Structures are given as C-alpha cells and as structure tokens.
XYZ file of C-alpha atoms in Angstrom:
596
model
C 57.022 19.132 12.588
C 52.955 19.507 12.188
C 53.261 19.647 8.460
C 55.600 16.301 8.140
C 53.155 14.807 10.752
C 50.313 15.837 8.517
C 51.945 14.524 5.166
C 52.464 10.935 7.093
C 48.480 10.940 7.887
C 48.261 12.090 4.120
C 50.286 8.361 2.983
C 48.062 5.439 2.201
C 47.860 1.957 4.710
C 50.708 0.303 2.684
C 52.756 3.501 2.255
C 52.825 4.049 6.676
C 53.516 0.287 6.597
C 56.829 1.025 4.623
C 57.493 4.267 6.745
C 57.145 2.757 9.769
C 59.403 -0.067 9.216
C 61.971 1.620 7.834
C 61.851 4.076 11.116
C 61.540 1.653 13.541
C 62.653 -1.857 12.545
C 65.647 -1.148 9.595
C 67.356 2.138 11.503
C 66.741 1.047 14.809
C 68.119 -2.802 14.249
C 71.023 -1.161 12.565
C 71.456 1.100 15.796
C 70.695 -1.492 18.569
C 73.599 -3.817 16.631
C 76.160 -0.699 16.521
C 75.750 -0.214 20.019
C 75.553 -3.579 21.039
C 78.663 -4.169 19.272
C 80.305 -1.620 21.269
C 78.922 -2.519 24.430
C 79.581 -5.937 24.145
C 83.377 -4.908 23.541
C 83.312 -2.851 26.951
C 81.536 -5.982 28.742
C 84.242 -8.126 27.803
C 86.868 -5.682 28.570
C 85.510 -5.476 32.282
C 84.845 -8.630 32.531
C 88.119 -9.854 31.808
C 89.486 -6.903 33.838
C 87.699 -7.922 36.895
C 88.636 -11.918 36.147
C 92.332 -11.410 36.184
C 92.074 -8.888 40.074
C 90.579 -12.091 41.029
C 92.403 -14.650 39.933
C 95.943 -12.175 41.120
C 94.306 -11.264 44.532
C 93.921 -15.370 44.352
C 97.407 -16.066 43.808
C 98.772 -13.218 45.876
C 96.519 -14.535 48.508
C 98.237 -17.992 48.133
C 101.975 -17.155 48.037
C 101.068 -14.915 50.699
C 99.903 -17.864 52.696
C 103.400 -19.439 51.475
C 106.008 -17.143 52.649
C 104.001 -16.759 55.915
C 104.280 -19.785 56.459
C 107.942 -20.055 55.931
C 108.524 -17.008 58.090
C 106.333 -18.898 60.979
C 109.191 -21.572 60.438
C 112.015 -19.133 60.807
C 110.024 -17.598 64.009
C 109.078 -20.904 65.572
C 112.987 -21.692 65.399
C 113.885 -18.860 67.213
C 111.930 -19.927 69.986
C 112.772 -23.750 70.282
C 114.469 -24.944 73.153
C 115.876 -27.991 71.461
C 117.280 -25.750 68.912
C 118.817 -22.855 71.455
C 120.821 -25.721 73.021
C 121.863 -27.130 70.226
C 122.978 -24.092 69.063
C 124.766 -23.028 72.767
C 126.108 -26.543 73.489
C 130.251 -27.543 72.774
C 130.676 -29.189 69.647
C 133.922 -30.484 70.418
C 133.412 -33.755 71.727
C 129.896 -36.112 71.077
C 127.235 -36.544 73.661
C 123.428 -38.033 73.802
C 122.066 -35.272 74.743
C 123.519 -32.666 71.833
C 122.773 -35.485 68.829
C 119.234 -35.961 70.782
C 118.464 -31.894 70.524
C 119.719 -32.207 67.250
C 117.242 -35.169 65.564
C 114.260 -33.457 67.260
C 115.000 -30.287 65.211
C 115.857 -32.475 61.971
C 112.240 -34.234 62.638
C 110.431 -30.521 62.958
C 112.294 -29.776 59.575
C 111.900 -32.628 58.286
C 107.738 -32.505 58.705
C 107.722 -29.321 56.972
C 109.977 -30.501 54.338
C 107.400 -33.479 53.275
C 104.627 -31.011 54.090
C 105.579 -28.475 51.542
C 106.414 -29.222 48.481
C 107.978 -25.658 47.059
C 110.855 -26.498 50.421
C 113.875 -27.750 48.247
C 115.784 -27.589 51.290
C 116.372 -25.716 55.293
C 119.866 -25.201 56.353
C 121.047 -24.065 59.926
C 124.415 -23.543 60.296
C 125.430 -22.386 64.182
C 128.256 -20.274 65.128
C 129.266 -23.055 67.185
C 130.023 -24.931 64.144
C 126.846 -27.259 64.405
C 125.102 -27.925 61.278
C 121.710 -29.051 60.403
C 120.747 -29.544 56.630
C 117.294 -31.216 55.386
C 116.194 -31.754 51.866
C 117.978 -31.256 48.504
C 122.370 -30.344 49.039
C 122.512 -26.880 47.288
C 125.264 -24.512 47.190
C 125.552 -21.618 46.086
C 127.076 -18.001 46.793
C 125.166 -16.775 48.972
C 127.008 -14.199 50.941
C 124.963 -10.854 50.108
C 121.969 -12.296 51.667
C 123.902 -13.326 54.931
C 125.681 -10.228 55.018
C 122.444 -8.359 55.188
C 120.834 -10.585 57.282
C 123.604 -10.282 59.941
C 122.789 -6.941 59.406
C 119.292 -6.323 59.938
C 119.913 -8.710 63.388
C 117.696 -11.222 63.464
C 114.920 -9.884 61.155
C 113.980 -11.704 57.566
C 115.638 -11.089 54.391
C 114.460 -12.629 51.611
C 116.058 -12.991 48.226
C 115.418 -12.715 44.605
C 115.142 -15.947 42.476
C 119.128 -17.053 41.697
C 120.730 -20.090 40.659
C 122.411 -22.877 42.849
C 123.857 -26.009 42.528
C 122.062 -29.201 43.204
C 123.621 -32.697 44.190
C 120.414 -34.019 42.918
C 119.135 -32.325 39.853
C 122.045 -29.667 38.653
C 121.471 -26.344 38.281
C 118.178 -25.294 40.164
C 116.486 -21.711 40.574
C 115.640 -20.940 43.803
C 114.300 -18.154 46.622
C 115.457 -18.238 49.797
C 114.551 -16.563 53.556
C 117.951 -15.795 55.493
C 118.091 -14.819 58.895
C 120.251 -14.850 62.481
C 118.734 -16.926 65.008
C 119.309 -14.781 68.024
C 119.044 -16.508 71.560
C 115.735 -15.748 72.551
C 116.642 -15.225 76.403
C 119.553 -12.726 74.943
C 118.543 -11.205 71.912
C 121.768 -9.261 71.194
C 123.440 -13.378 71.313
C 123.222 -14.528 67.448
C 123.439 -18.394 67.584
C 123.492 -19.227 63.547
C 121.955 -18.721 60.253
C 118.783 -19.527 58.657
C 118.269 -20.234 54.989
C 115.430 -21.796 53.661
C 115.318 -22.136 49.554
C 112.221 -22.567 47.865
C 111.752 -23.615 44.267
C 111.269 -21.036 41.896
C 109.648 -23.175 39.434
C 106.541 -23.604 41.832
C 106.233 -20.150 42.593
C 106.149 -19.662 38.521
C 103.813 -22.148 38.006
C 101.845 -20.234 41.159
C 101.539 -17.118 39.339
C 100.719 -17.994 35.577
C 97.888 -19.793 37.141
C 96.009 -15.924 36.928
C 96.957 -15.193 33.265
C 94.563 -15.614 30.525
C 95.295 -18.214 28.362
C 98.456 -18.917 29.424
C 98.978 -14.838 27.791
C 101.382 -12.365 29.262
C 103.554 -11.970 31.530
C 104.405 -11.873 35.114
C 106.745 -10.128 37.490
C 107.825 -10.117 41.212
C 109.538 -7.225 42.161
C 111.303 -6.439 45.682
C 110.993 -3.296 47.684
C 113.798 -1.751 46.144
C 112.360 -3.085 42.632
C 114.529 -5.411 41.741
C 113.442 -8.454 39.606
C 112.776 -11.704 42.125
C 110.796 -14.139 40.152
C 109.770 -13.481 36.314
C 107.447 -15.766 34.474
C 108.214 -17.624 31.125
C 105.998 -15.289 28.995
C 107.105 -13.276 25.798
C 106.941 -10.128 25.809
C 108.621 -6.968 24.142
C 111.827 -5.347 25.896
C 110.278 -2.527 25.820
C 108.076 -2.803 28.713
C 110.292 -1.912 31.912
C 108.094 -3.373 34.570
C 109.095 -0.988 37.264
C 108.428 1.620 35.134
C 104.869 0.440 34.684
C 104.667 -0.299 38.311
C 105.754 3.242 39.202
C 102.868 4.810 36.887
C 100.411 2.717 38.696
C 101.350 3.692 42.150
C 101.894 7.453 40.903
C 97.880 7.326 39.419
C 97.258 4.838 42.939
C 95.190 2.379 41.020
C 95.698 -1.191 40.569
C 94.777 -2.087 36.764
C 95.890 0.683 33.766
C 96.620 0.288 30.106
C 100.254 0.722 29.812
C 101.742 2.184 26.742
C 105.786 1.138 25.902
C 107.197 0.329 22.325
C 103.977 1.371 20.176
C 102.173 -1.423 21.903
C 99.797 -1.244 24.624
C 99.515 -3.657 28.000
C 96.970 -4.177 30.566
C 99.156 -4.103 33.356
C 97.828 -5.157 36.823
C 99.337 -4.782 40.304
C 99.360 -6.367 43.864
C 101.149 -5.916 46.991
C 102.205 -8.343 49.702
C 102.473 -6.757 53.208
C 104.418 -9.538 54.661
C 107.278 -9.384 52.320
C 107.252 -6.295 50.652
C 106.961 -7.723 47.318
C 104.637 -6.513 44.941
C 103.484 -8.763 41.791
C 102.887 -7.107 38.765
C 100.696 -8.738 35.430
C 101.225 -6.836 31.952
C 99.081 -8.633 29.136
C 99.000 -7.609 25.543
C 95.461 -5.577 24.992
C 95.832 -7.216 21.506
C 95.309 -10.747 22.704
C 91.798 -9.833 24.531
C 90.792 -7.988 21.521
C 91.229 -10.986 19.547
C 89.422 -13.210 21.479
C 86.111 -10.545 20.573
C 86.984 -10.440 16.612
C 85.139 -14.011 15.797
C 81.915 -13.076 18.314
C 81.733 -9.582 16.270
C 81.450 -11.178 13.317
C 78.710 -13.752 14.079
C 76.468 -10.615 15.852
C 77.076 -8.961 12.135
C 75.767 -11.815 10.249
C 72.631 -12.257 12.594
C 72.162 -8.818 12.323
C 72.276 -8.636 8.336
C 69.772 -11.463 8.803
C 67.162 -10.241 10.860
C 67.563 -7.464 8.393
C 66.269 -9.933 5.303
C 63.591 -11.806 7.338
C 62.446 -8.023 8.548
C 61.647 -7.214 4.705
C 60.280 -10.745 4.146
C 57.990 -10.069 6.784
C 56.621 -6.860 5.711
C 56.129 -8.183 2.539
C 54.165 -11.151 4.139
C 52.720 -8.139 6.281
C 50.975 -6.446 3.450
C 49.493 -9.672 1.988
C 47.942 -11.088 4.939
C 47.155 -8.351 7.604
C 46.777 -5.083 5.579
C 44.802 -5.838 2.691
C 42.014 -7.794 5.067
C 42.164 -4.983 7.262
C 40.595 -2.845 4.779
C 37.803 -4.200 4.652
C 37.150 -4.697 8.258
C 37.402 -1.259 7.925
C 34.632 -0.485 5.758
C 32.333 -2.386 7.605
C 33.641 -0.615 11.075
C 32.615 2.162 9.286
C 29.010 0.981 8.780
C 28.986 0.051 12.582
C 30.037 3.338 13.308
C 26.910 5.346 11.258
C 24.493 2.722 13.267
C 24.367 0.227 11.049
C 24.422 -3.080 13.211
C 23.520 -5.219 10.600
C 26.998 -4.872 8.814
C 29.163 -8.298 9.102
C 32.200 -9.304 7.420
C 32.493 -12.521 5.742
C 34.723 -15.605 7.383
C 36.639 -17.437 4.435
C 39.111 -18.773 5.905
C 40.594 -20.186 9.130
C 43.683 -18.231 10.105
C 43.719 -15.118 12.522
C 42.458 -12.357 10.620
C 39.155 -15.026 9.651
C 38.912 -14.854 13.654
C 39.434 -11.350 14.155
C 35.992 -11.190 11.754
C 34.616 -13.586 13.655
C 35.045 -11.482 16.920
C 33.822 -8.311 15.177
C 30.624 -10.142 13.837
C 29.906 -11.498 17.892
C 31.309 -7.297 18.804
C 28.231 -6.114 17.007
C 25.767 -8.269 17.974
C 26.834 -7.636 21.681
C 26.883 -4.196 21.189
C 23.161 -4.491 20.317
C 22.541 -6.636 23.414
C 23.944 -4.180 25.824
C 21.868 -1.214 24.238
C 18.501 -3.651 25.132
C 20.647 -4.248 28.585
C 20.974 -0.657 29.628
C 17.736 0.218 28.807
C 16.299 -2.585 31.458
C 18.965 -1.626 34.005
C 18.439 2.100 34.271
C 14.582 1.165 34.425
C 15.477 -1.082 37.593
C 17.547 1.410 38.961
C 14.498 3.936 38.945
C 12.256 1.217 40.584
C 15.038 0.836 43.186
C 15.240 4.547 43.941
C 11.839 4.423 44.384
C 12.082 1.669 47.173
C 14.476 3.824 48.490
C 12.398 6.658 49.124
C 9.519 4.511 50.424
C 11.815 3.089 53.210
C 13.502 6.454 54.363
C 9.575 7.686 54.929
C 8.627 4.364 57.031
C 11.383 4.280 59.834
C 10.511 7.759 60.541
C 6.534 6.835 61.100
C 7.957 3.910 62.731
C 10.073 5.652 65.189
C 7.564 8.195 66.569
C 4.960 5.406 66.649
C 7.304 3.799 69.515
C 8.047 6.493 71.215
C 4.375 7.541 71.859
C 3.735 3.914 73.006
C 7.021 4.257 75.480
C 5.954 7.685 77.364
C 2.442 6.334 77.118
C 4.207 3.199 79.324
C 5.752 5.534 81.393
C 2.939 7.709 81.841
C 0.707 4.411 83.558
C 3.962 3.590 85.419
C 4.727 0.382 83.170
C 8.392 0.592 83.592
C 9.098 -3.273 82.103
C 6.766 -2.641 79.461
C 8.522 0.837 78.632
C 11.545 -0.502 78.697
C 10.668 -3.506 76.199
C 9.449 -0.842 73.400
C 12.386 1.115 74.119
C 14.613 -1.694 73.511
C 12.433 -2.586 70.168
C 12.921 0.753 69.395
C 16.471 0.933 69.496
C 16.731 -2.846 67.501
C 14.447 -1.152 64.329
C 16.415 1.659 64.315
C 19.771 -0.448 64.156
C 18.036 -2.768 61.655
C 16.989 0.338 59.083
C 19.917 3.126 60.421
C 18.641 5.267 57.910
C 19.922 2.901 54.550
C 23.721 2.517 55.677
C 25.258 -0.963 54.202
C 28.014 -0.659 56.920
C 28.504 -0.857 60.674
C 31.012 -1.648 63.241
C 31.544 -4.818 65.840
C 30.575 -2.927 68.574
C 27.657 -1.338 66.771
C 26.324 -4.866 65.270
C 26.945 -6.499 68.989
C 24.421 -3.688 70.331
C 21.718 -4.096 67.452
C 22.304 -8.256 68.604
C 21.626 -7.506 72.527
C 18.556 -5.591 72.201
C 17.251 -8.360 69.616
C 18.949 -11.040 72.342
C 17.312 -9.145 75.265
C 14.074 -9.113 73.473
C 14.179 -13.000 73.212
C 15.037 -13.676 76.459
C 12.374 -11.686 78.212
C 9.856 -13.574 75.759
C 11.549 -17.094 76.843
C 12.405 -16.813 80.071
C 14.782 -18.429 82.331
C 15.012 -21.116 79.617
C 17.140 -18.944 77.333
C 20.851 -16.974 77.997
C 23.270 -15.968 75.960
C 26.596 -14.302 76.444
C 28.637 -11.565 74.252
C 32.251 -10.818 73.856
C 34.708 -8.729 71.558
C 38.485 -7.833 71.945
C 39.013 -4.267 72.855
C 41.073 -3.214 69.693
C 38.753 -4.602 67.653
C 35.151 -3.225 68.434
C 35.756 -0.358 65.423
C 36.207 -2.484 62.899
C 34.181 -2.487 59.704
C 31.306 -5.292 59.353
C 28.560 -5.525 57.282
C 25.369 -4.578 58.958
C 22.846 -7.615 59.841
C 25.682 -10.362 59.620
C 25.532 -11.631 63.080
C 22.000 -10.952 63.979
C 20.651 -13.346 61.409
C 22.910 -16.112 62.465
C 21.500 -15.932 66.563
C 18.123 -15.597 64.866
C 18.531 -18.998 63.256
C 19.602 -20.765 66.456
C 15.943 -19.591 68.313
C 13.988 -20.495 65.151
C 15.759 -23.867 64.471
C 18.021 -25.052 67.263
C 16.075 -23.837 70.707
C 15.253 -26.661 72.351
C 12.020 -26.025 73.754
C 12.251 -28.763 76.387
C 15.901 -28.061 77.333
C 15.752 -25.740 80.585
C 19.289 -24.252 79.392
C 19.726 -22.803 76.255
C 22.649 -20.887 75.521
C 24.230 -19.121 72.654
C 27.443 -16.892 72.833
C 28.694 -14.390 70.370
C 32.943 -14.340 70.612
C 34.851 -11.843 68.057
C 38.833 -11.739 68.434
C 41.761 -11.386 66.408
C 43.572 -14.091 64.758
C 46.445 -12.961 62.621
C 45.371 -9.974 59.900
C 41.732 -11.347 60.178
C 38.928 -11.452 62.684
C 36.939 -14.190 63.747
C 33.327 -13.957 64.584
C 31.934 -17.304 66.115
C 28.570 -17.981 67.097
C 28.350 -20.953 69.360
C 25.053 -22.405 70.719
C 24.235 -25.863 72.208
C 21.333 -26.448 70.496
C 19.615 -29.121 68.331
C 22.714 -29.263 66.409
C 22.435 -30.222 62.654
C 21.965 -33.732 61.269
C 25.493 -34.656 58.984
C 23.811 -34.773 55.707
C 22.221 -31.741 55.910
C 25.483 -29.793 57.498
C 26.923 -31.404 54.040
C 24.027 -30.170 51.960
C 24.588 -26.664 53.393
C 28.914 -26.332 53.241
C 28.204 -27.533 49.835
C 25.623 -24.509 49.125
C 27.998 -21.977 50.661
C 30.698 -23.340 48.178
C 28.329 -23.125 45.251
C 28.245 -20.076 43.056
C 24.383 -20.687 41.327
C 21.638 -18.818 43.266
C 20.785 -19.954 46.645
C 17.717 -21.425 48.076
C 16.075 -23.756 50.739
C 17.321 -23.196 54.340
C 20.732 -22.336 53.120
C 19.532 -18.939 51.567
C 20.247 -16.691 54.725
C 23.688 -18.527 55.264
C 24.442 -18.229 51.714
C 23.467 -14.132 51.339
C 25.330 -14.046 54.138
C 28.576 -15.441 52.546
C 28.168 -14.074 49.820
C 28.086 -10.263 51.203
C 31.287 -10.722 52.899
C 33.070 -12.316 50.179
C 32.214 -9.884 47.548
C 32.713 -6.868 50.256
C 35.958 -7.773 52.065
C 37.726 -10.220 48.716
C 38.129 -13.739 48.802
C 39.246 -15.660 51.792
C 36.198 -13.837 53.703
C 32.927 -15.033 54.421
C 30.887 -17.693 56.165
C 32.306 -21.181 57.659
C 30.107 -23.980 59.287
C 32.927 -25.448 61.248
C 31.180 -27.980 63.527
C 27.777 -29.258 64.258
C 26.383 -32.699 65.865
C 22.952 -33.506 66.832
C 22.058 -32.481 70.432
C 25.614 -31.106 70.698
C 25.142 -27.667 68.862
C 26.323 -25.585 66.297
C 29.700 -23.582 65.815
C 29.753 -20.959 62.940
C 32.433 -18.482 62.152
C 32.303 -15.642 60.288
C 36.039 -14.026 58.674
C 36.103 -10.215 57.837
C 39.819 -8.566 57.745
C 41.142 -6.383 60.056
C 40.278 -2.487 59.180
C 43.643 -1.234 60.439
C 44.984 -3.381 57.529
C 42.497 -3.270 55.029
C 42.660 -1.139 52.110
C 40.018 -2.503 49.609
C 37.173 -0.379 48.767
C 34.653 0.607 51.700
C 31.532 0.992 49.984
C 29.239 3.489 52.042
C-alpha cells in the first residue's frame, strides 16, 4: 500500500489530476448512479406498497362505515315500537291505527332510503302477513339466506353479491342483510324478515377507488371464503384468491408477492370485524415495474452526461487552475526560503489573477506581523514589569496602615482607628493582589467601606443604602464595576446644598441575567449630554471626555461576559437623578470563558 502511495506522490500535477478524477469523479458517479438506480426501484416499491394499505384501510374503513350502518338499521328495527305492533297487530280487517304504525315505519325507511344511495331497496315482510317494501321492486330467490337467517334467530346474515330482478332497471346485482325481527319484549317470538339489498355496483366502484391506475383486481370474500363482490379487473385464472388469502394469513402479514401461473402479484389484505369479510387486492408486480422503466432511463442519460461535462471539466481544469498554479508555486517556494520580496504577476481578472493578488497582500502581511510581534512581546515585558512593581507596593502599603491603626489604638483613637482600618480594607479590595475578578458580595463590601468612608467625610448630608438577592451574592463580576459608578455620583451629582443625598446600590435577578442599578437623586444629567454619553457607550472608536470611565466600564463587561452585557444609562433628569444599570449573566448559567 506504501509503495503505490509512494508511486502516486512520484506522478506529476497533471498526471494526480487524471488519477484523481478517474478515482473519485468517473468510478464513483458510475457507482452512486448503480445504486441510486436500485434504490430508487426499492423507494418506489415501498412507496407504492404503503399507498395502496392506505388507500384499502381507506376503503375498508368506508364500507365498514356502510354495513354498520345498515346493521344499525336492522337493530334500530328490532327495537321500534311502531314496528313491533305492526308486526303483532290482525291483518284481517283495516284500522287507523295499524296503517298509522305502518307509514311511520315506511317514513324511517324511507329517510334512509334517500339518505343512502347504495339502498336499492328494504323489505319487511311479517309473519302476520303485513308487508312493508321501500325503494326499487326486486325479486329474486332468495331462500338460502332466509333459511339461515331463521336459523341463526335473529342475528345478521349477509349475502354474497347475486342477481335479481328489477321492475325498474332489469337485471341488477345486489348484496343484501337478512334477518328475523324477534319481539324485543319476547325474544324467542320472531315477528318477520328483514332484507335490505344494496347495489353491488357502488360497492365496486367503492373498492377500485384503492387500485393504482385503475390496475388489478379486487376481491371480497366471506368467512367461509366464498366470492361476495369481485371487481371488473383482468386478471389471469390462475390466481385463486383464497389461496393467496390463505398464504397471507398462514405468514400473518398483510401485503406479500404472490406467485400463481409464472406471474407474480402484489396481493394485499384487510379484514372487517363487523361482517367477517375480508377484502383482498392482487396487482400485477409488472404494471409497477413499468411505471419505473421511463424514470430509469432519464437517470441513465443524466448520468452518461455528467460523465462528458466531468471530462470537459478536467480538461478546462488543467488549462486554467493547474498550469497557473505552478507558478504560484515557485514563488511560494521563494516565500518559504525567506524571500519576501517574491510576487507573482496579475494579468488577468478571473480567480486565479485574485488568488495572486491575495498571495502578493499574504506576504506583505506576513512581513507586517514579524515588525508586529516584535513590538508586542516588547510591551508585554514592560507590562510584566508593572506587574512586579504593583505586587511590591500593596504590601508597603498594607503594613504602613496597620502601624497607623494600632498606633490609633494605642492613644485610644477608636474613630480614627477604625477609619484607617476601613481604608485599609478598601486598598486591599481595590489591588487584591492583581485578580481581574470578584463576586457581588465581594464588590458590595469593597463599595461600603469606600461608601462608609464618604459618609463619615460628609456627614449627615450623605446616605446611601445596599441590597443584593441572596442566590445571587456569588456570582462572577468584574472587579471595580460598581465602585466607579457611586464614585461618579459624589464627584458630579452631590448636591452640596441638598441636606439629603442618597444613592442606593440594588442587584437582583431578572430572567438568565442580573441587574445591577445604581440609583441616586442627584444633580441629574442635562438631555444633551445624557445623549452625548448613550451615544459614546454605543460607539466602538476610543473613548474620551467624561464618558471614558462609563465607557471602560462597558466595554469590560461586554468583551468579558459576550454581547448583550454591559453598561445602560436608563434615565436621568436634572435635579431628579440618575438611574444606571449594569447587565452581567447569571454564573449558574454561564459557560463562556472566566478569565482569572
């Protein structure tokens, strides 16, 4: 494998080029098109497979609906009083009463009749010798059916599709329900018969609704599987639906190619509870292979000629890309011995010209961010050196205080003590030793002592008030974000002639993000200036003037926390105060980079 890999590295630019496309564009387009091919085949296959269990679980569904509804006929019957008496009453001589019970079952029948168009006709005929008839005047022998509906006492028998004789239209094919309308107050007492004929046409015209095309062919078969309706299709004699039907229920699946004659059928199946019937599909695998024949050959002429605009484009390929690219390369090479001065020419306008054009700026930039680095690792050694400086300071600074503190103590200046030991603990917040982070509760702390500071200096003239949300005093802040904010309020908004002056520091939880807001009521800011400054927050140039602390501060918690973060003047008037709000996200949810 090494040494084939090694002869490939051996070929020329324009020999790979040929290589490579005939490895991964010729035998690969040939592949993809077999497979697609045959893929495309199965697709269709269960495609139409799955189309024709819906459309037969549709049309099962509906005659389903159908004969329920006939059956709800036959049960509703059984039940009706008018019916019962018409039914238990002497037919001998004529009354009101009997003919009344007798038009308010024709108008029941009648309504379904008109309702229903696959009815042809409902016949009751009583033992009594009363006789209702709606719809189309059929006869036909029918006594099988009655036999075995007398038989089965009072439950439904319905029939396969036979032919009767129509006053109307002839001969007619029909399905009928037949049963004995018992008394329903004495079950054992049968009272008449039932028939009920439906048209067989409809139910024909029901069920080649789910064939393909109009393709196939489809049977009804009864419980002991005997033929009840067939559809018009044409099919081979050779195909014995019950025998198809038994090898489905033997493998218990509804959908099977079916082998009979030499010829093979997709043969589909579906029950109906209510009747026992089952309805069985058998289509001609032939016909749905045919329908893929003309798409097969359209995929093979696209794929012959992707084929001829493949080789067109590699002979384009070599003309335009590789021939160019050899030369870029010698001048790459140039670059890479430390020559910056190499450059390729720019002829033309096309992409290649441009690809020169970006390794001509490549090389000059490289040469700019040589002289770049160079300047940056000298300021990083200056800034290491600041470093330094201010970890010795705080340390001088620190035992400085704490001599002047016992010293208070020592001459019993308890105020005084406790001033420089509040100063004391405010540097060492300020500095804490070069840390860029903090917490709430930690930044609220380094604010009192600088608060408490103030207001010892001020007087009764000055108060101020702090607050945080329990769940929220851990969470990550900047350090010196707040502090310069209250600062700005004593320089700026104290009103020295004001007796109350009041500032309050309120952090809480608003959705995933905290809010920081620093209230006073203060001097307030005039409106062009509070536009001058939201406008300097939302600028991205260097900051300066007055905005420069609010700025740094925006920009801190912006870059830290991620957009949507930062500093917001949200209201100001003059003499009312100031409100500012600062937005960091909550820690628990963060998971950006925490910079230490």
């Amino acid at each position: 494998m090494r040494s084939k890999f090694r002869l490939f590295q051996s070929f020329g630019l324009k020999r790979k080029a040929l290589v490579i496309f005939l490895l991964l564009v010729i035998v690969p387009t040939l592949g993809v098109g077999v497979v697609v091919q045959y893929k495309y085949g199965q697709i269709l296959h269960e495609q139409f497979v799955d189309s024709t269990i819906r459309n037969l679980d549709a049309v099962a569904n509906q005659l389903e609906e159908q004969t329920s509804m006939i059956e709800d006929i036959a049960n509703y019957l059984i039940f009706d009083p008018a019916l019962n008496a018409y039914l238990g009453a002497d037919t001998s001589d004529y009354n009101e009463q009997r003919q009344s019970w007798k038009e308010t079952v024709e108008g029941f029948l009648t309504f379904h009749l008109m309702s229903k168009t696959y009815i042809r006709s409902l016949a009751i005929e009583g033992y009594n010798g009363g006789r209702i008839e709606i719809g189309e005047p059929v006869t036909s022998d029918e006594t099988r059916w009655l036999e075995e509906a007398a038989a089965r006492q009072g439950r439904v028998v319905w029939s396969e599709g036979y032919t009767a004789r129509s006053a109307w239209n002839g001969e007619v094919r029909v399905v009928s329900l037949f049963r004995v309308l018992n008394e329903y107050r004495n079950v054992s007492n049968p009272r008449g018969n039932l028939t009920i004929r439906l048209d067989e046409s409809s139910i024909i015209r029901l069920l080649e609704n789910q064939l393909y095309q109009g393709l196939g062919k489809v049977y009804v078969l009864g419980p002991a599987g005997e033929r009840v309706v067939t559809t018009s299709g044409e099919l081979q004699e050779d195909l014995v639906p019950q025998d198809a039907l038994a090898s489905l229920n033997e493998r218990r699946v509804r959908y099977q190619t079916y082998e009979a004659g030499g010829q093979s059928y997709m043969t589909f199946s579906r029950q109906m509870p209510n009747t026992g019937w089952t309805i069985l599909t058998a289509i001609p695998e032939s016909t749905v292979n045919a329908q893929s024949v003309n798409v097969r050959l359209i995929m093979g002429a696209v794929l012959l000629a992707i084929l001829l605009l493949a080789v067109l484009a590699l002979v384009g390929f070599h003309y335009t890309i590789i021939r160019p690219i050899l030369r870029l390369k010698n001048e790459t090479n140039r670059v890479k011995l430390g020559d910056f001065s190499a450059r390729v020419p720019v002829e033309s306008k096309d992409e290649i010209s441009d690809l020169n054009r970006k390794f001509n700026e490549m090389v000059l930039t490289i040469q700019q961010l040589i002289d770049h680095k160079y300047k940056l690792e000298i300021r990083e050694r200056e800034s290491e050196l600041k470093l330094l400086q201010s970890q010795m300071d705080p340390h001088f600074l620190y035992n400085t205080l704490d001599m002047i503190r016992w010293t208070a103590r020592l001459e019993k200046a308890g105020r005084t003590s406790q001033l420089i030991e509040t100063l004391s603990r405010f540097f060492r917040s300020a500095l804490s030793n070069g840390q860029y982070t903090t917490t709430i509760r930690q930044e609220l702390e380094f604010v009192e002592a600088y608060l408490y500071l103030q207001q010892r200096r001020l007087g009764s003239r000055f108060r101020y008030a702090l607050y945080t949300e329990h769940q929220i005093a851990d969470a990550a802040l900047l350090k010196t974000t707040i502090q310069p904010l209250v600062e700005n309020f004593i320089k700026h908004g104290l009103n020295r002639k004001d007796k109350d002056n009041f500032i309050a520091v309120r952090c809480y939880k608003s959705g995933t993000a905290i809010h920081i807001d620093v209230e006073d009521n203060g001097q307030g800011i005039a409106p062009d200036q509070l536009e001058r400054l939201r406008a300097a927050l939302a600028q991205q140039d260097e900051p300066g003037g007055r905005s420069g602390a609010l700025r740094n501060i925006h920009e801190r918690l912006s870059i830290y926390f991620g957009s949507g973060c930062g500093l917001q003047l949200v209201a100001s008037e003059p003499g009312g105060g100031t409100l500012v709000r600062l937005t960091i996200p909550d820690s628990n949810q963060w998971e950006g980079e925490r910079l230490e």
